[in-house]
Amino acid sequence: MRALQELKNSEVVPIVYKMLKNRKHTMTVVNSVTSFMTRPSHILTWSRFSVQVVMVVLVLLFGAIPLLAMRPVVYTPRLLPLQAAPVEDHVKQHTAMSVARLERLKANRQLQLEQNRIPPDIEQFVPEAYQGQIVRSLPLAPGDRAIALTFDDGPSPYTVQILDILQRYDILATFFVLGQVISSYPEILQRIVAEGHLLGNHTWSHPYIVNSEAEADREIERTAEVIYDYTRVRTQLFRPPGGYLNNALTPYSARQNHAITMWSVDSSDYFLTQSEILDQVLAEMHPGAIVLLHDGGGPRHHTVAALPQLIETLQQQGYEFLTVTELMKRSQAAIAQSPDSEEF
């Protein structure tokens, strides 16, 4: 009996066995035998058979019979840590920046200022008719099949791959960037501008609900400031996170004469596979469309993989790729020629 009691308490060396789907569990001798004596049908379960038999034999060798009077040990499975590849769960993982690197960037910018190598301000203004307006798609002249690709939540390492693809096909796009990510990837932001793409403001921290004007000011103006600091770009494009309009961000942005840029084609690339992204976009595509894609905020390898085929298919269908502001200008010209057309 004493030996059995010692065995009962010896949880430090549990018996480990594998059940179906290779999931590891642990079971003590007493738990196993108690389970067997109270529910004998468990012995018929093939995945437990060999373990149950061994444990029963061990207990019988110790001469222990009155097991039911003993309290079974509570068994709690321990989950083993997954050895998965690192995933960019959200943009907050990319905001850390070492003090040393920040100081180097500041020193480099000061040197550029002293040597007059800072480029002049780049004014990415939108046509006046769209300032303070909510824009989802843009009407075009009959036969015009222009569209705008837009990417949210960057910059990130995926942005580099997307820029390479856009460069290969010689097309331009619009990137709605997050302020808190920029300091981690300033060179990528600068490359976006250098290659002729447009920047848009996507807030500092991607909040879905902003209740106060003060918070809206911080989210939008901090992002505008860091965009300007690294690129000299002043943008009038703004996209609210998640497309949520019923909060303080929208009226604040409208008062700044931003074009509140939504979308009419949602790729849903944040959860679809490569082929599903392609099918989704092609099914919803139309002239004057603003297409929502993502280059940050999570793993975007499906977006990167789908993009070349998406571009080639749309080109075969006669679509032309413009930035959002160029699409606005094209639309404005079409409206001017046909005053009865719907504006926005």
mmCIF file of C-alpha atoms in Angstrom:
data_model
loop_
_atom_site.group_PDB
_atom_site.id
_atom_site.type_symbol
_atom_site.label_atom_id
_atom_site.label_comp_id
_atom_site.label_asym_id
_atom_site.label_seq_id
_atom_site.Cartn_x
_atom_site.Cartn_y
_atom_site.Cartn_z
ATOM 1 C CA MET A 1 0.000 0.000 0.000
ATOM 2 C CA ARG A 2 2.853 2.374 0.829
ATOM 3 C CA ALA A 3 4.471 1.606 -2.517
ATOM 4 C CA LEU A 4 1.190 2.336 -4.263
ATOM 5 C CA GLN A 5 0.830 5.633 -2.417
ATOM 6 C CA GLU A 6 4.345 6.616 -3.495
ATOM 7 C CA LEU A 7 3.472 5.616 -7.039
ATOM 8 C CA LYS A 8 0.293 7.688 -6.825
ATOM 9 C CA ASN A 9 2.283 10.779 -5.910
ATOM 10 C CA SER A 10 4.981 10.271 -8.552
ATOM 11 C CA GLU A 11 3.616 12.716 -11.117
ATOM 12 C CA VAL A 12 7.084 13.987 -11.924
ATOM 13 C CA VAL A 13 7.587 11.099 -14.335
ATOM 14 C CA PRO A 14 4.221 10.660 -16.073
ATOM 15 C CA ILE A 15 3.743 8.096 -18.751
ATOM 16 C CA VAL A 16 3.539 9.819 -22.120
ATOM 17 C CA TYR A 17 1.686 8.299 -24.981
ATOM 18 C CA LYS A 18 0.335 9.386 -28.306
ATOM 19 C CA MET A 19 -3.306 9.325 -29.210
ATOM 20 C CA LEU A 20 -4.900 10.050 -32.551
ATOM 21 C CA LYS A 21 -3.603 13.004 -34.577
ATOM 22 C CA ASN A 22 -0.256 12.734 -32.753
ATOM 23 C CA ARG A 23 -1.447 14.781 -29.794
ATOM 24 C CA LYS A 24 0.593 14.091 -26.666
ATOM 25 C CA HIS A 25 -1.122 13.531 -23.334
ATOM 26 C CA THR A 26 -0.031 12.384 -19.886
ATOM 27 C CA MET A 27 -1.703 9.952 -17.490
ATOM 28 C CA THR A 28 -0.624 8.684 -14.082
ATOM 29 C CA VAL A 29 -0.935 5.060 -13.054
ATOM 30 C CA VAL A 30 -3.675 5.742 -10.512
ATOM 31 C CA ASN A 31 -5.737 7.785 -12.917
ATOM 32 C CA SER A 32 -5.502 5.037 -15.496
ATOM 33 C CA VAL A 33 -6.462 2.201 -13.171
ATOM 34 C CA THR A 34 -9.216 4.203 -11.504
ATOM 35 C CA SER A 35 -10.614 5.048 -14.899
ATOM 36 C CA PHE A 36 -10.449 1.387 -15.892
ATOM 37 C CA MET A 37 -12.156 0.107 -12.725
ATOM 38 C CA THR A 38 -14.919 2.708 -12.800
ATOM 39 C CA ARG A 39 -15.392 2.640 -16.598
ATOM 40 C CA PRO A 40 -14.142 -0.724 -17.901
ATOM 41 C CA SER A 41 -15.326 0.088 -21.405
ATOM 42 C CA HIS A 42 -12.290 2.338 -21.774
ATOM 43 C CA ILE A 43 -10.127 -0.760 -22.092
ATOM 44 C CA LEU A 44 -11.780 -1.341 -25.452
ATOM 45 C CA THR A 45 -10.540 1.948 -26.830
ATOM 46 C CA TRP A 46 -7.660 0.902 -29.045
ATOM 47 C CA SER A 47 -5.640 4.096 -28.568
ATOM 48 C CA ARG A 48 -5.504 3.453 -24.822
ATOM 49 C CA PHE A 49 -5.307 -0.345 -24.792
ATOM 50 C CA SER A 50 -1.598 -0.962 -24.376
ATOM 51 C CA VAL A 51 -1.176 1.758 -21.776
ATOM 52 C CA GLN A 52 -4.118 0.556 -19.703
ATOM 53 C CA VAL A 53 -2.859 -3.038 -19.648
ATOM 54 C CA VAL A 54 0.646 -2.056 -18.606
ATOM 55 C CA MET A 55 -0.656 0.152 -15.829
ATOM 56 C CA VAL A 56 -3.040 -2.485 -14.482
ATOM 57 C CA VAL A 57 -0.232 -5.045 -14.385
ATOM 58 C CA LEU A 58 2.047 -2.625 -12.552
ATOM 59 C CA VAL A 59 -0.532 -1.949 -9.902
ATOM 60 C CA LEU A 60 -1.352 -5.617 -9.421
ATOM 61 C CA LEU A 61 2.341 -6.354 -8.938
ATOM 62 C CA PHE A 62 2.357 -3.878 -6.078
ATOM 63 C CA GLY A 63 -0.576 -5.740 -4.580
ATOM 64 C CA ALA A 64 -2.842 -2.721 -4.460
ATOM 65 C CA ILE A 65 -6.552 -3.446 -4.710
ATOM 66 C CA PRO A 66 -8.503 -0.764 -2.830
ATOM 67 C CA LEU A 67 -7.911 1.883 -5.445
ATOM 68 C CA LEU A 68 -11.394 3.299 -5.373
ATOM 69 C CA ALA A 69 -10.800 4.658 -1.883
ATOM 70 C CA MET A 70 -7.950 6.742 -3.202
ATOM 71 C CA ARG A 71 -8.510 10.127 -4.788
ATOM 72 C CA PRO A 72 -7.414 10.201 -8.425
ATOM 73 C CA VAL A 73 -4.866 12.802 -9.391
ATOM 74 C CA VAL A 74 -6.364 15.632 -11.383
ATOM 75 C CA TYR A 75 -4.900 15.492 -14.853
ATOM 76 C CA THR A 76 -4.407 18.659 -16.850
ATOM 77 C CA PRO A 77 -2.796 18.301 -20.283
ATOM 78 C CA ARG A 78 0.097 20.619 -21.008
ATOM 79 C CA LEU A 79 0.171 22.104 -24.463
ATOM 80 C CA LEU A 80 3.549 21.969 -26.132
ATOM 81 C CA PRO A 81 4.708 25.226 -27.746
ATOM 82 C CA LEU A 82 4.174 25.332 -31.483
ATOM 83 C CA GLN A 83 7.295 25.583 -33.587
ATOM 84 C CA ALA A 84 5.679 27.627 -36.327
ATOM 85 C CA ALA A 85 7.419 30.118 -38.551
ATOM 86 C CA PRO A 86 7.262 33.668 -37.226
ATOM 87 C CA VAL A 87 4.216 35.551 -38.446
ATOM 88 C CA GLU A 88 3.658 39.273 -38.604
ATOM 89 C CA ASP A 89 0.574 39.180 -36.392
ATOM 90 C CA HIS A 90 -0.078 42.881 -36.605
ATOM 91 C CA VAL A 91 1.687 46.078 -37.389
ATOM 92 C CA LYS A 92 2.523 46.751 -33.736
ATOM 93 C CA GLN A 93 5.242 44.132 -33.983
ATOM 94 C CA HIS A 94 7.099 46.379 -36.413
ATOM 95 C CA THR A 95 7.133 49.622 -34.478
ATOM 96 C CA ALA A 96 10.145 48.958 -32.304
ATOM 97 C CA MET A 97 13.178 50.983 -33.224
ATOM 98 C CA SER A 98 16.501 51.012 -31.427
ATOM 99 C CA VAL A 99 17.762 54.275 -30.005
ATOM 100 C CA ALA A 100 21.008 53.862 -31.912
ATOM 101 C CA ARG A 101 19.224 53.445 -35.239
ATOM 102 C CA LEU A 102 16.996 56.432 -34.563
ATOM 103 C CA GLU A 103 20.018 58.575 -33.805
ATOM 104 C CA ARG A 104 21.702 57.449 -37.029
ATOM 105 C CA LEU A 105 18.626 58.397 -39.040
ATOM 106 C CA LYS A 106 18.479 61.814 -37.390
ATOM 107 C CA ALA A 107 22.175 62.389 -38.036
ATOM 108 C CA ASN A 108 21.803 61.359 -41.678
ATOM 109 C CA ARG A 109 18.834 63.682 -42.154
ATOM 110 C CA GLN A 110 20.755 66.567 -40.619
ATOM 111 C CA LEU A 111 23.651 65.874 -42.992
ATOM 112 C CA GLN A 112 21.274 65.912 -45.939
ATOM 113 C CA LEU A 113 19.872 69.240 -44.797
ATOM 114 C CA GLU A 114 23.346 70.725 -44.468
ATOM 115 C CA GLN A 115 24.299 69.496 -47.933
ATOM 116 C CA ASN A 116 20.989 70.684 -49.442
ATOM 117 C CA ARG A 117 20.152 67.180 -50.608
ATOM 118 C CA ILE A 118 16.664 67.075 -49.108
ATOM 119 C CA PRO A 119 14.209 67.044 -52.033
ATOM 120 C CA PRO A 120 11.628 69.804 -52.291
ATOM 121 C CA ASP A 121 8.156 69.281 -50.866
ATOM 122 C CA ILE A 122 5.967 66.947 -52.887
ATOM 123 C CA GLU A 123 2.374 68.101 -52.897
ATOM 124 C CA GLN A 124 0.095 65.154 -53.574
ATOM 125 C CA PHE A 125 -3.082 67.196 -53.712
ATOM 126 C CA VAL A 126 -6.420 65.856 -54.909
ATOM 127 C CA PRO A 127 -8.789 67.753 -57.205
ATOM 128 C CA GLU A 128 -10.870 70.295 -55.304
ATOM 129 C CA ALA A 129 -14.138 68.557 -56.166
ATOM 130 C CA TYR A 130 -13.060 65.547 -54.087
ATOM 131 C CA GLN A 131 -11.674 67.372 -51.072
ATOM 132 C CA GLY A 132 -13.719 66.580 -47.971
ATOM 133 C CA GLN A 133 -15.678 63.953 -49.896
ATOM 134 C CA ILE A 134 -16.077 60.213 -49.368
ATOM 135 C CA VAL A 135 -14.955 58.413 -52.524
ATOM 136 C CA ARG A 136 -15.661 54.747 -53.239
ATOM 137 C CA SER A 137 -15.402 54.520 -57.014
ATOM 138 C CA LEU A 138 -15.126 57.039 -59.814
ATOM 139 C CA PRO A 139 -17.349 57.365 -62.901
ATOM 140 C CA LEU A 140 -15.497 57.431 -66.192
ATOM 141 C CA ALA A 141 -16.247 58.140 -69.807
ATOM 142 C CA PRO A 142 -17.731 55.251 -71.805
ATOM 143 C CA GLY A 143 -15.007 52.843 -72.834
ATOM 144 C CA ASP A 144 -12.515 54.084 -70.235
ATOM 145 C CA ARG A 145 -11.402 51.116 -68.136
ATOM 146 C CA ALA A 146 -9.063 52.780 -65.653
ATOM 147 C CA ILE A 147 -8.813 51.515 -62.063
ATOM 148 C CA ALA A 148 -6.677 52.188 -58.984
ATOM 149 C CA LEU A 149 -4.876 49.565 -56.911
ATOM 150 C CA THR A 150 -4.462 50.546 -53.264
ATOM 151 C CA PHE A 151 -2.499 48.854 -50.476
ATOM 152 C CA ASP A 152 -3.129 49.293 -46.744
ATOM 153 C CA ASP A 153 -1.227 48.840 -43.462
ATOM 154 C CA GLY A 154 2.364 49.095 -44.697
ATOM 155 C CA PRO A 155 5.143 49.650 -45.127
ATOM 156 C CA SER A 156 6.461 46.170 -44.415
ATOM 157 C CA PRO A 157 8.840 43.668 -46.017
ATOM 158 C CA TYR A 158 5.946 42.580 -48.224
ATOM 159 C CA THR A 159 5.838 46.101 -49.647
ATOM 160 C CA VAL A 160 9.240 45.512 -51.240
ATOM 161 C CA GLN A 161 7.951 42.461 -53.098
ATOM 162 C CA ILE A 162 4.856 44.357 -54.215
ATOM 163 C CA LEU A 163 6.956 47.281 -55.435
ATOM 164 C CA ASP A 164 9.106 44.876 -57.438
ATOM 165 C CA ILE A 165 5.991 43.471 -59.116
ATOM 166 C CA LEU A 166 4.550 46.911 -59.870
ATOM 167 C CA GLN A 167 7.894 47.970 -61.329
ATOM 168 C CA ARG A 168 8.026 44.854 -63.511
ATOM 169 C CA TYR A 169 4.633 45.702 -65.033
ATOM 170 C CA ASP A 170 5.307 49.462 -65.094
ATOM 171 C CA ILE A 171 2.165 50.423 -63.209
ATOM 172 C CA LEU A 172 1.505 52.807 -60.321
ATOM 173 C CA ALA A 173 -0.507 52.319 -57.141
ATOM 174 C CA THR A 174 -1.464 54.120 -53.937
ATOM 175 C CA PHE A 175 -0.217 53.077 -50.479
ATOM 176 C CA PHE A 176 -2.151 54.003 -47.332
ATOM 177 C CA VAL A 177 0.491 53.808 -44.632
ATOM 178 C CA LEU A 178 0.439 53.547 -40.844
ATOM 179 C CA GLY A 179 2.438 56.133 -38.937
ATOM 180 C CA GLN A 180 3.720 53.817 -36.226
ATOM 181 C CA VAL A 181 5.262 51.443 -38.789
ATOM 182 C CA ILE A 182 7.116 54.025 -40.843
ATOM 183 C CA SER A 183 10.092 54.441 -38.528
ATOM 184 C CA SER A 184 10.823 50.716 -38.843
ATOM 185 C CA TYR A 185 10.900 50.850 -42.649
ATOM 186 C CA PRO A 186 11.737 54.422 -43.733
ATOM 187 C CA GLU A 187 13.701 53.252 -46.772
ATOM 188 C CA ILE A 188 10.673 51.366 -48.077
ATOM 189 C CA LEU A 189 8.489 54.448 -47.672
ATOM 190 C CA GLN A 190 11.038 56.502 -49.587
ATOM 191 C CA ARG A 191 11.150 53.913 -52.347
ATOM 192 C CA ILE A 192 7.360 54.116 -52.739
ATOM 193 C CA VAL A 193 7.655 57.834 -53.423
ATOM 194 C CA ALA A 194 10.794 57.579 -55.555
ATOM 195 C CA GLU A 195 9.076 55.162 -57.937
ATOM 196 C CA GLY A 196 6.106 57.464 -58.487
ATOM 197 C CA HIS A 197 3.463 55.847 -56.308
ATOM 198 C CA LEU A 198 1.194 57.882 -54.049
ATOM 199 C CA LEU A 199 0.984 57.872 -50.273
ATOM 200 C CA GLY A 200 -2.175 58.096 -48.215
ATOM 201 C CA ASN A 201 -2.727 58.563 -44.484
ATOM 202 C CA HIS A 202 -4.103 55.473 -42.710
ATOM 203 C CA THR A 203 -3.771 56.818 -39.126
ATOM 204 C CA TRP A 204 -1.022 56.198 -36.620
ATOM 205 C CA SER A 205 -2.171 53.009 -34.853
ATOM 206 C CA HIS A 206 -5.082 51.678 -36.952
ATOM 207 C CA PRO A 207 -7.919 52.322 -34.440
ATOM 208 C CA TYR A 208 -11.393 51.281 -35.520
ATOM 209 C CA ILE A 209 -13.155 53.544 -33.027
ATOM 210 C CA VAL A 210 -12.054 57.115 -32.332
ATOM 211 C CA ASN A 211 -14.463 59.125 -30.217
ATOM 212 C CA SER A 212 -12.754 62.468 -29.681
ATOM 213 C CA GLU A 213 -11.436 65.128 -32.007
ATOM 214 C CA ALA A 214 -8.223 65.263 -29.985
ATOM 215 C CA GLU A 215 -7.583 61.579 -30.613
ATOM 216 C CA ALA A 216 -8.415 61.973 -34.298
ATOM 217 C CA ASP A 217 -5.950 64.852 -34.457
ATOM 218 C CA ARG A 218 -3.195 62.709 -32.946
ATOM 219 C CA GLU A 219 -3.877 59.720 -35.191
ATOM 220 C CA ILE A 220 -3.934 61.710 -38.424
ATOM 221 C CA GLU A 221 -1.480 64.537 -37.778
ATOM 222 C CA ARG A 222 1.254 62.361 -36.250
ATOM 223 C CA THR A 223 1.115 60.181 -39.343
ATOM 224 C CA ALA A 224 1.147 63.183 -41.666
ATOM 225 C CA GLU A 225 4.185 64.520 -39.829
ATOM 226 C CA VAL A 226 6.231 61.336 -40.059
ATOM 227 C CA ILE A 227 5.312 60.894 -43.742
ATOM 228 C CA TYR A 228 6.566 64.402 -44.399
ATOM 229 C CA ASP A 229 9.718 63.962 -42.316
ATOM 230 C CA TYR A 230 10.869 60.961 -44.328
ATOM 231 C CA THR A 231 9.573 61.807 -47.812
ATOM 232 C CA ARG A 232 8.642 65.526 -47.929
ATOM 233 C CA VAL A 233 5.235 64.379 -49.149
ATOM 234 C CA ARG A 234 2.069 66.203 -48.140
ATOM 235 C CA THR A 235 -0.863 63.970 -48.938
ATOM 236 C CA GLN A 236 -4.561 64.749 -49.036
ATOM 237 C CA LEU A 237 -5.618 61.117 -49.226
ATOM 238 C CA PHE A 238 -7.030 59.515 -46.087
ATOM 239 C CA ARG A 239 -8.477 56.065 -45.497
ATOM 240 C CA PRO A 240 -10.162 55.228 -42.173
ATOM 241 C CA PRO A 241 -9.089 51.879 -40.689
ATOM 242 C CA GLY A 242 -11.513 49.122 -41.578
ATOM 243 C CA GLY A 243 -13.532 51.610 -43.596
ATOM 244 C CA TYR A 244 -15.359 52.743 -40.451
ATOM 245 C CA LEU A 245 -16.857 56.178 -41.075
ATOM 246 C CA ASN A 246 -19.011 56.727 -37.985
ATOM 247 C CA ASN A 247 -16.325 58.089 -35.703
ATOM 248 C CA ALA A 248 -14.305 61.243 -35.139
ATOM 249 C CA LEU A 249 -11.748 60.449 -37.839
ATOM 250 C CA THR A 250 -14.064 61.121 -40.777
ATOM 251 C CA PRO A 251 -15.239 64.658 -39.888
ATOM 252 C CA TYR A 252 -11.736 65.628 -38.778
ATOM 253 C CA SER A 253 -10.249 64.397 -42.050
ATOM 254 C CA ALA A 254 -12.945 66.166 -44.064
ATOM 255 C CA ARG A 255 -12.111 69.456 -42.324
ATOM 256 C CA GLN A 256 -8.515 69.008 -43.471
ATOM 257 C CA ASN A 257 -9.790 68.800 -47.073
ATOM 258 C CA HIS A 258 -8.726 65.190 -47.405
ATOM 259 C CA ALA A 259 -10.347 62.886 -49.918
ATOM 260 C CA ILE A 260 -11.718 60.120 -47.700
ATOM 261 C CA THR A 261 -10.803 57.226 -49.935
ATOM 262 C CA MET A 262 -12.815 54.046 -49.529
ATOM 263 C CA TRP A 263 -13.025 51.231 -52.099
ATOM 264 C CA SER A 264 -15.492 49.488 -54.372
ATOM 265 C CA VAL A 265 -13.588 46.202 -54.802
ATOM 266 C CA ASP A 266 -12.492 44.386 -51.647
ATOM 267 C CA SER A 267 -9.925 41.657 -52.287
ATOM 268 C CA SER A 268 -10.434 40.198 -48.781
ATOM 269 C CA ASP A 269 -6.765 39.245 -49.006
ATOM 270 C CA TYR A 270 -6.450 39.285 -45.230
ATOM 271 C CA PHE A 271 -8.008 35.805 -45.103
ATOM 272 C CA LEU A 272 -8.322 34.432 -48.657
ATOM 273 C CA THR A 273 -5.825 32.271 -50.519
ATOM 274 C CA GLN A 274 -4.023 33.267 -53.702
ATOM 275 C CA SER A 275 -6.608 31.798 -56.074
ATOM 276 C CA GLU A 276 -9.508 33.080 -53.976
ATOM 277 C CA ILE A 277 -8.096 36.619 -54.016
ATOM 278 C CA LEU A 278 -7.886 36.466 -57.780
ATOM 279 C CA ASP A 279 -11.455 35.202 -58.144
ATOM 280 C CA GLN A 280 -12.793 37.762 -55.665
ATOM 281 C CA VAL A 281 -11.239 40.779 -57.373
ATOM 282 C CA LEU A 282 -12.083 39.701 -60.906
ATOM 283 C CA ALA A 283 -15.704 39.029 -59.930
ATOM 284 C CA GLU A 284 -16.148 42.545 -58.526
ATOM 285 C CA MET A 285 -14.010 44.499 -61.010
ATOM 286 C CA HIS A 286 -15.497 47.422 -62.947
ATOM 287 C CA PRO A 287 -14.196 50.593 -64.630
ATOM 288 C CA GLY A 288 -13.408 53.333 -62.123
ATOM 289 C CA ALA A 289 -12.896 50.819 -59.323
ATOM 290 C CA ILE A 290 -10.735 51.480 -56.292
ATOM 291 C CA VAL A 291 -9.307 48.100 -55.263
ATOM 292 C CA LEU A 292 -8.458 47.313 -51.641
ATOM 293 C CA LEU A 293 -5.374 45.157 -51.046
ATOM 294 C CA HIS A 294 -2.913 44.934 -48.142
ATOM 295 C CA ASP A 295 0.868 45.085 -47.939
ATOM 296 C CA GLY A 296 1.108 45.007 -44.140
ATOM 297 C CA GLY A 297 -0.727 44.165 -40.941
ATOM 298 C CA GLY A 298 -0.108 40.431 -41.215
ATOM 299 C CA PRO A 299 1.269 37.750 -43.523
ATOM 300 C CA ARG A 300 0.642 38.943 -47.092
ATOM 301 C CA HIS A 301 2.323 36.194 -49.110
ATOM 302 C CA HIS A 302 -1.011 35.295 -50.720
ATOM 303 C CA THR A 303 -1.408 38.885 -51.919
ATOM 304 C CA VAL A 304 2.125 38.914 -53.320
ATOM 305 C CA ALA A 305 1.548 35.593 -55.072
ATOM 306 C CA ALA A 306 -1.791 36.669 -56.580
ATOM 307 C CA LEU A 307 -0.694 40.106 -57.788
ATOM 308 C CA PRO A 308 1.156 39.212 -61.038
ATOM 309 C CA GLN A 309 -1.679 37.058 -62.366
ATOM 310 C CA LEU A 310 -4.216 39.662 -61.279
ATOM 311 C CA ILE A 311 -2.386 42.407 -63.168
ATOM 312 C CA GLU A 312 -1.945 40.283 -66.288
ATOM 313 C CA THR A 313 -5.591 39.207 -66.335
ATOM 314 C CA LEU A 314 -6.855 42.758 -65.909
ATOM 315 C CA GLN A 315 -4.508 44.016 -68.608
ATOM 316 C CA GLN A 316 -5.867 41.354 -70.956
ATOM 317 C CA GLN A 317 -9.353 42.674 -70.169
ATOM 318 C CA GLY A 318 -8.272 46.171 -71.178
ATOM 319 C CA TYR A 319 -7.884 47.764 -67.743
ATOM 320 C CA GLU A 320 -5.449 50.613 -67.111
ATOM 321 C CA PHE A 321 -3.813 51.176 -63.724
ATOM 322 C CA LEU A 322 -3.683 54.693 -62.231
ATOM 323 C CA THR A 323 -3.041 56.235 -58.839
ATOM 324 C CA VAL A 324 -6.113 57.375 -56.934
ATOM 325 C CA THR A 325 -5.560 61.060 -57.705
ATOM 326 C CA GLU A 326 -4.985 60.356 -61.402
ATOM 327 C CA LEU A 327 -8.199 58.357 -61.443
ATOM 328 C CA MET A 328 -9.951 61.319 -59.812
ATOM 329 C CA LYS A 329 -8.648 63.653 -62.510
ATOM 330 C CA ARG A 330 -9.764 61.248 -65.227
ATOM 331 C CA SER A 331 -13.207 61.078 -63.635
ATOM 332 C CA GLN A 332 -13.428 64.836 -63.225
ATOM 333 C CA ALA A 333 -12.694 65.299 -66.919
ATOM 334 C CA ALA A 334 -15.391 62.789 -67.830
ATOM 335 C CA ILE A 335 -17.917 64.539 -65.590
ATOM 336 C CA ALA A 336 -17.076 67.893 -67.128
ATOM 337 C CA GLN A 337 -17.860 66.512 -70.562
ATOM 338 C CA SER A 338 -21.090 64.907 -69.357
ATOM 339 C CA PRO A 339 -22.696 67.134 -66.691
ATOM 340 C CA ASP A 340 -25.544 64.688 -66.135
ATOM 341 C CA SER A 341 -23.166 61.984 -64.869
ATOM 342 C CA GLU A 342 -23.155 60.972 -61.225
ATOM 343 C CA GLU A 343 -20.194 62.647 -59.529
ATOM 344 C CA PHE A 344 -19.109 60.269 -56.794
#
